[in-house]
């Protein structure tokens, strides 16, 4: 099989090679995973949890190995690699603490009080497929595999062909933690093998761009398998005039430029009330100008490389197009070929036209545009004027005012007094509306999505009491007695 050569985009150095997975190999891996899953499904929660607890500790103990691998294929700065590991650990901690309760059978009301009762069970799908993006290659693969495995599934991961090494490391760490190697397979390759994977799994959790997400949804629909889509965003920030501007500016710089802006929830557009616009814009430009950009394997820089030169060129072209149509550069806006082939400076723009590509489409790079608005209502209307609806950030003086703005914003999540906090609030479902996705990760739904619901309704009356009840209605008067009982039923609180 052909191999995929992985280079560090910051240095150009060869970081490793992986073998592409063939169709035949994929089919073989899927059947081995299915065979292994049968015993795993029957394993106790303690047994499954032990593996994930060990994975948690092992990944933290071997942090340097994790950081080196992530950095070697993304060129990101070490702090952004650290963020991946912190999220993986947080996901493991959260589901180890709460997962058993989420998965426990739930007692439900029966069809007829007293003589029936019902139970809702959550059963694993069987084989779960994860298809993931390159921007957080360790986190997206390992953190999404954790609840899927804890729920009793086997997992096949198709990582991005740009970043195959972190997923392979994730598998190695799981196996070192005691996981049966057949419960987690990594399928290497591009779109074609991703598409083929959908034909072998019982559920697909996709993280990537909106265009690909639609194709994945169609492929899943053809097989009638459930799926979730975590897609792109054009995430707005709203800054009202009473907001603490220094803090908002510092949060924006983190929200727009961490991971070189290649975060699904990155802030890309900011609506600022006019009286504080100039002051806020200066604060942001000053903070952005201090960001230390480059390649380093220690924690001494703030922003690393973008994923590859083609993506850096696309982002630079969008910046140049915006400038050609009248945007003003407050900071950055230059490609830094002196640092490597995929570095773009943290860029702050104003006077961006509302129809410019950079104002409308997800840029997925270190660029943010600032827009003055006359009123809070205008800020909300512009924030909502997007095909996307992933995340937003709100800064206002009082918490009541911020909450009321948050509730009017059309996104799956809103952070108040923060830009990116939502991703590590593990108890909150995380995902998008509109073209930003379907389904949620994190929270109770983040593990229940990896299960099928089975409803069990049980009658205590032997001889089919419930089924015989209707059969016993053979006259007007019997029907009327029954309807009287049905009417009464709503009025007896204990029986409703
Ligand atoms: P992408 O859509 O190009 O690729 C994502 C994955 O899908 C890759 O593994 C790719 O090989 C695979 N793929 C491509 N075509 C396929 C097909 N037809 N069938 C099956 N699989 C296919 O995305 P990308 O460029 O790797 O990642 C960037 C995008 O991911 C951005 O839009 C970003 O916002 C999004 N993202 C979203 C979240 C979220 O949680 N909402 C998180 C991270 C990234």
PDB file of C-alpha atoms in Angstrom, residues 303-488:
ATOM      1  CA  UNK A 303       1.664  30.946  17.957  1.00  0.00           C
ATOM      2  CA  UNK A 304       3.044  28.314  15.627  1.00  0.00           C
ATOM      3  CA  UNK A 305       2.644  27.349  12.019  1.00  0.00           C
ATOM      4  CA  UNK A 306      -0.558  26.763  10.108  1.00  0.00           C
ATOM      5  CA  UNK A 307      -1.214  23.244   8.869  1.00  0.00           C
ATOM      6  CA  UNK A 308       0.339  23.577   5.425  1.00  0.00           C
ATOM      7  CA  UNK A 309       1.455  26.137   2.910  1.00  0.00           C
ATOM      8  CA  UNK A 310      -1.662  25.792   0.738  1.00  0.00           C
ATOM      9  CA  UNK A 311      -3.888  26.721   3.686  1.00  0.00           C
ATOM     10  CA  UNK A 312      -1.571  29.618   4.647  1.00  0.00           C
ATOM     11  CA  UNK A 313      -1.677  30.843   1.032  1.00  0.00           C
ATOM     12  CA  UNK A 314      -5.485  30.696   1.016  1.00  0.00           C
ATOM     13  CA  UNK A 315      -5.716  32.694   4.233  1.00  0.00           C
ATOM     14  CA  UNK A 316      -3.193  35.239   2.975  1.00  0.00           C
ATOM     15  CA  UNK A 317      -5.157  35.583  -0.266  1.00  0.00           C
ATOM     16  CA  UNK A 318      -8.331  36.317   1.705  1.00  0.00           C
ATOM     17  CA  UNK A 319      -6.521  38.987   3.718  1.00  0.00           C
ATOM     18  CA  UNK A 320      -5.118  40.549   0.537  1.00  0.00           C
ATOM     19  CA  UNK A 321      -8.538  40.503  -1.142  1.00  0.00           C
ATOM     20  CA  UNK A 322     -10.112  42.223   1.874  1.00  0.00           C
ATOM     21  CA  UNK A 323      -7.385  44.882   1.834  1.00  0.00           C
ATOM     22  CA  UNK A 324      -7.868  45.407  -1.914  1.00  0.00           C
ATOM     23  CA  UNK A 325     -11.543  46.080  -1.269  1.00  0.00           C
ATOM     24  CA  UNK A 326     -10.871  48.635   1.447  1.00  0.00           C
ATOM     25  CA  UNK A 327     -10.073  46.841   4.729  1.00  0.00           C
ATOM     26  CA  UNK A 328      -7.622  48.546   7.087  1.00  0.00           C
ATOM     27  CA  UNK A 329      -4.853  46.496   8.700  1.00  0.00           C
ATOM     28  CA  UNK A 330      -4.396  47.201  12.415  1.00  0.00           C
ATOM     29  CA  UNK A 331      -1.890  44.418  12.949  1.00  0.00           C
ATOM     30  CA  UNK A 332      -0.160  41.645  10.999  1.00  0.00           C
ATOM     31  CA  UNK A 333      -1.461  40.661   7.541  1.00  0.00           C
ATOM     32  CA  UNK A 334       1.841  39.297   6.262  1.00  0.00           C
ATOM     33  CA  UNK A 335       2.936  35.807   5.315  1.00  0.00           C
ATOM     34  CA  UNK A 336       6.167  35.041   7.232  1.00  0.00           C
ATOM     35  CA  UNK A 337       8.198  32.924   4.820  1.00  0.00           C
ATOM     36  CA  UNK A 338      11.274  33.750   6.913  1.00  0.00           C
ATOM     37  CA  UNK A 339       9.805  31.559   9.712  1.00  0.00           C
ATOM     38  CA  UNK A 340       8.626  28.656   7.558  1.00  0.00           C
ATOM     39  CA  UNK A 341       6.347  27.857   4.662  1.00  0.00           C
ATOM     40  CA  UNK A 342       2.997  28.155   6.512  1.00  0.00           C
ATOM     41  CA  UNK A 343       3.262  31.088   8.913  1.00  0.00           C
ATOM     42  CA  UNK A 344       0.824  34.013   8.734  1.00  0.00           C
ATOM     43  CA  UNK A 345       0.995  36.860  11.238  1.00  0.00           C
ATOM     44  CA  UNK A 346      -1.855  37.393  13.707  1.00  0.00           C
ATOM     45  CA  UNK A 347      -4.014  39.801  11.739  1.00  0.00           C
ATOM     46  CA  UNK A 348      -6.518  42.387  12.934  1.00  0.00           C
ATOM     47  CA  UNK A 349      -8.660  44.128  10.298  1.00  0.00           C
ATOM     48  CA  UNK A 350     -11.289  46.862  10.323  1.00  0.00           C
ATOM     49  CA  UNK A 351     -13.441  48.277   7.497  1.00  0.00           C
ATOM     50  CA  UNK A 352     -14.092  44.797   6.138  1.00  0.00           C
ATOM     51  CA  UNK A 353     -17.051  44.834   3.742  1.00  0.00           C
ATOM     52  CA  UNK A 354     -20.027  42.765   4.928  1.00  0.00           C
ATOM     53  CA  UNK A 355     -19.987  40.707   1.704  1.00  0.00           C
ATOM     54  CA  UNK A 356     -16.206  40.137   1.637  1.00  0.00           C
ATOM     55  CA  UNK A 357     -15.312  36.464   1.718  1.00  0.00           C
ATOM     56  CA  UNK A 358     -13.353  37.086   4.914  1.00  0.00           C
ATOM     57  CA  UNK A 359     -16.499  38.412   6.608  1.00  0.00           C
ATOM     58  CA  UNK A 360     -18.751  35.572   5.515  1.00  0.00           C
ATOM     59  CA  UNK A 361     -16.801  32.329   5.076  1.00  0.00           C
ATOM     60  CA  UNK A 362     -14.911  30.470   7.795  1.00  0.00           C
ATOM     61  CA  UNK A 363     -11.275  31.581   7.422  1.00  0.00           C
ATOM     62  CA  UNK A 364      -9.769  29.057   9.852  1.00  0.00           C
ATOM     63  CA  UNK A 365      -6.640  31.141  10.248  1.00  0.00           C
ATOM     64  CA  UNK A 366      -5.180  33.894  12.456  1.00  0.00           C
ATOM     65  CA  UNK A 367      -7.447  36.688  11.230  1.00  0.00           C
ATOM     66  CA  UNK A 368     -10.141  38.670  12.999  1.00  0.00           C
ATOM     67  CA  UNK A 369     -12.205  41.605  11.773  1.00  0.00           C
ATOM     68  CA  UNK A 370     -13.626  44.316  14.040  1.00  0.00           C
ATOM     69  CA  UNK A 371     -16.885  46.082  13.182  1.00  0.00           C
ATOM     70  CA  UNK A 372     -18.385  49.108  14.979  1.00  0.00           C
ATOM     71  CA  UNK A 373     -22.133  48.938  15.651  1.00  0.00           C
ATOM     72  CA  UNK A 374     -24.572  51.587  16.804  1.00  0.00           C
ATOM     73  CA  UNK A 375     -26.676  49.459  19.139  1.00  0.00           C
ATOM     74  CA  UNK A 376     -26.812  46.180  20.981  1.00  0.00           C
ATOM     75  CA  UNK A 377     -29.619  45.114  18.604  1.00  0.00           C
ATOM     76  CA  UNK A 378     -27.446  45.757  15.561  1.00  0.00           C
ATOM     77  CA  UNK A 379     -24.655  43.684  17.123  1.00  0.00           C
ATOM     78  CA  UNK A 380     -27.036  40.778  17.688  1.00  0.00           C
ATOM     79  CA  UNK A 381     -28.520  41.029  14.183  1.00  0.00           C
ATOM     80  CA  UNK A 382     -25.060  41.001  12.562  1.00  0.00           C
ATOM     81  CA  UNK A 383     -23.850  38.180  14.805  1.00  0.00           C
ATOM     82  CA  UNK A 384     -26.865  36.139  13.655  1.00  0.00           C
ATOM     83  CA  UNK A 385     -26.471  37.051   9.993  1.00  0.00           C
ATOM     84  CA  UNK A 386     -24.492  33.921   9.130  1.00  0.00           C
ATOM     85  CA  UNK A 387     -24.965  30.479   7.670  1.00  0.00           C
ATOM     86  CA  UNK A 388     -23.016  29.142  10.619  1.00  0.00           C
ATOM     87  CA  UNK A 389     -24.071  28.803  14.250  1.00  0.00           C
ATOM     88  CA  UNK A 390     -21.319  27.187  16.293  1.00  0.00           C
ATOM     89  CA  UNK A 391     -20.041  29.402  19.125  1.00  0.00           C
ATOM     90  CA  UNK A 392     -20.208  33.053  20.207  1.00  0.00           C
ATOM     91  CA  UNK A 393     -18.687  35.231  22.901  1.00  0.00           C
ATOM     92  CA  UNK A 394     -20.475  38.025  24.737  1.00  0.00           C
ATOM     93  CA  UNK A 395     -18.978  40.845  26.762  1.00  0.00           C
ATOM     94  CA  UNK A 396     -21.286  43.243  28.582  1.00  0.00           C
ATOM     95  CA  UNK A 397     -21.124  45.076  31.893  1.00  0.00           C
ATOM     96  CA  UNK A 398     -23.595  43.160  34.038  1.00  0.00           C
ATOM     97  CA  UNK A 399     -24.297  39.483  33.914  1.00  0.00           C
ATOM     98  CA  UNK A 400     -28.037  40.029  33.282  1.00  0.00           C
ATOM     99  CA  UNK A 401     -27.323  42.081  30.190  1.00  0.00           C
ATOM    100  CA  UNK A 402     -24.823  39.498  28.937  1.00  0.00           C
ATOM    101  CA  UNK A 403     -27.286  36.657  29.531  1.00  0.00           C
ATOM    102  CA  UNK A 404     -30.009  38.454  27.600  1.00  0.00           C
ATOM    103  CA  UNK A 405     -27.661  39.003  24.633  1.00  0.00           C
ATOM    104  CA  UNK A 406     -26.514  35.369  24.823  1.00  0.00           C
ATOM    105  CA  UNK A 407     -30.093  34.137  24.640  1.00  0.00           C
ATOM    106  CA  UNK A 408     -30.700  36.068  21.416  1.00  0.00           C
ATOM    107  CA  UNK A 409     -27.655  34.681  19.630  1.00  0.00           C
ATOM    108  CA  UNK A 410     -28.215  31.837  17.184  1.00  0.00           C
ATOM    109  CA  UNK A 411     -25.338  29.517  18.008  1.00  0.00           C
ATOM    110  CA  UNK A 412     -25.067  26.143  19.710  1.00  0.00           C
ATOM    111  CA  UNK A 413     -22.942  27.670  22.470  1.00  0.00           C
ATOM    112  CA  UNK A 414     -22.197  31.105  23.887  1.00  0.00           C
ATOM    113  CA  UNK A 415     -19.370  31.998  26.258  1.00  0.00           C
ATOM    114  CA  UNK A 416     -19.835  35.035  28.493  1.00  0.00           C
ATOM    115  CA  UNK A 417     -16.660  36.815  29.605  1.00  0.00           C
ATOM    116  CA  UNK A 418     -14.623  34.235  27.708  1.00  0.00           C
ATOM    117  CA  UNK A 419     -13.986  33.227  24.127  1.00  0.00           C
ATOM    118  CA  UNK A 420     -13.195  29.520  24.105  1.00  0.00           C
ATOM    119  CA  UNK A 421     -14.295  28.308  27.550  1.00  0.00           C
ATOM    120  CA  UNK A 422     -17.164  26.289  26.193  1.00  0.00           C
ATOM    121  CA  UNK A 423     -14.942  23.495  24.919  1.00  0.00           C
ATOM    122  CA  UNK A 424     -13.764  22.549  28.392  1.00  0.00           C
ATOM    123  CA  UNK A 425     -17.136  22.902  30.120  1.00  0.00           C
ATOM    124  CA  UNK A 426     -17.558  19.144  29.790  1.00  0.00           C
ATOM    125  CA  UNK A 427     -20.998  19.032  31.389  1.00  0.00           C
ATOM    126  CA  UNK A 428     -22.401  21.183  28.566  1.00  0.00           C
ATOM    127  CA  UNK A 429     -23.349  19.641  25.234  1.00  0.00           C
ATOM    128  CA  UNK A 430     -21.102  21.173  22.579  1.00  0.00           C
ATOM    129  CA  UNK A 431     -22.039  21.506  18.917  1.00  0.00           C
ATOM    130  CA  UNK A 432     -23.549  23.703  16.274  1.00  0.00           C
ATOM    131  CA  UNK A 433     -26.839  24.751  14.761  1.00  0.00           C
ATOM    132  CA  UNK A 434     -27.467  25.884  11.136  1.00  0.00           C
ATOM    133  CA  UNK A 435     -24.533  24.788   8.920  1.00  0.00           C
ATOM    134  CA  UNK A 436     -22.304  24.161  11.937  1.00  0.00           C
ATOM    135  CA  UNK A 437     -23.561  20.705  12.624  1.00  0.00           C
ATOM    136  CA  UNK A 438     -25.971  18.164  13.959  1.00  0.00           C
ATOM    137  CA  UNK A 439     -25.563  16.456  17.313  1.00  0.00           C
ATOM    138  CA  UNK A 440     -23.415  17.198  20.320  1.00  0.00           C
ATOM    139  CA  UNK A 441     -20.263  16.015  22.029  1.00  0.00           C
ATOM    140  CA  UNK A 442     -19.701  16.357  25.798  1.00  0.00           C
ATOM    141  CA  UNK A 443     -22.274  16.146  28.569  1.00  0.00           C
ATOM    142  CA  UNK A 444     -24.771  13.334  28.905  1.00  0.00           C
ATOM    143  CA  UNK A 445     -25.572  13.445  25.196  1.00  0.00           C
ATOM    144  CA  UNK A 446     -21.873  13.135  24.381  1.00  0.00           C
ATOM    145  CA  UNK A 447     -21.898   9.540  25.623  1.00  0.00           C
ATOM    146  CA  UNK A 448     -25.529   8.650  24.887  1.00  0.00           C
ATOM    147  CA  UNK A 449     -24.956   9.437  21.207  1.00  0.00           C
ATOM    148  CA  UNK A 450     -22.795   6.329  21.132  1.00  0.00           C
ATOM    149  CA  UNK A 451     -25.736   4.196  22.225  1.00  0.00           C
ATOM    150  CA  UNK A 452     -29.050   2.960  20.883  1.00  0.00           C
ATOM    151  CA  UNK A 453     -32.060   3.370  23.107  1.00  0.00           C
ATOM    152  CA  UNK A 454     -34.026   0.252  23.846  1.00  0.00           C
ATOM    153  CA  UNK A 455     -37.384   0.687  25.556  1.00  0.00           C
ATOM    154  CA  UNK A 456     -38.645  -2.252  27.583  1.00  0.00           C
ATOM    155  CA  UNK A 457     -42.299  -2.062  28.650  1.00  0.00           C
ATOM    156  CA  UNK A 458     -43.285  -4.724  31.148  1.00  0.00           C
ATOM    157  CA  UNK A 459     -46.729  -5.789  32.291  1.00  0.00           C
ATOM    158  CA  UNK A 460     -47.174  -7.276  35.756  1.00  0.00           C
ATOM    159  CA  UNK A 461     -50.550  -8.693  34.798  1.00  0.00           C
ATOM    160  CA  UNK A 462     -49.937 -12.097  33.287  1.00  0.00           C
ATOM    161  CA  UNK A 463     -52.029 -13.124  30.342  1.00  0.00           C
ATOM    162  CA  UNK A 464     -51.584  -9.860  28.437  1.00  0.00           C
ATOM    163  CA  UNK A 465     -53.671  -7.587  30.680  1.00  0.00           C
ATOM    164  CA  UNK A 466     -52.876  -4.495  28.645  1.00  0.00           C
ATOM    165  CA  UNK A 467     -53.530  -6.077  25.259  1.00  0.00           C
ATOM    166  CA  UNK A 468     -56.785  -7.650  26.459  1.00  0.00           C
ATOM    167  CA  UNK A 469     -58.033  -4.330  27.819  1.00  0.00           C
ATOM    168  CA  UNK A 470     -59.071  -2.945  24.412  1.00  0.00           C
ATOM    169  CA  UNK A 471     -60.193  -6.324  23.171  1.00  0.00           C
ATOM    170  CA  UNK A 472     -62.689  -6.354  26.043  1.00  0.00           C
ATOM    171  CA  UNK A 473     -64.523  -3.288  24.664  1.00  0.00           C
ATOM    172  CA  UNK A 474     -67.504  -4.730  22.759  1.00  0.00           C
ATOM    173  CA  UNK A 475     -70.315  -2.267  23.390  1.00  0.00           C
ATOM    174  CA  UNK A 476     -71.100   1.459  23.488  1.00  0.00           C
ATOM    175  CA  UNK A 477     -71.394   1.316  27.252  1.00  0.00           C
ATOM    176  CA  UNK A 478     -68.035  -0.430  27.684  1.00  0.00           C
ATOM    177  CA  UNK A 479     -66.436   2.192  25.406  1.00  0.00           C
ATOM    178  CA  UNK A 480     -68.067   4.974  27.368  1.00  0.00           C
ATOM    179  CA  UNK A 481     -66.872   3.470  30.702  1.00  0.00           C
ATOM    180  CA  UNK A 482     -63.400   3.342  29.309  1.00  0.00           C
ATOM    181  CA  UNK A 483     -63.494   6.951  28.103  1.00  0.00           C
ATOM    182  CA  UNK A 484     -64.754   8.075  31.511  1.00  0.00           C
ATOM    183  CA  UNK A 485     -61.774   6.361  33.060  1.00  0.00           C
ATOM    184  CA  UNK A 486     -59.435   7.998  30.522  1.00  0.00           C
ATOM    185  CA  UNK A 487     -60.955  11.411  31.372  1.00  0.00           C
ATOM    186  CA  UNK A 488     -60.521  10.813  35.078  1.00  0.00           C
TER     187      UNK A 488
END
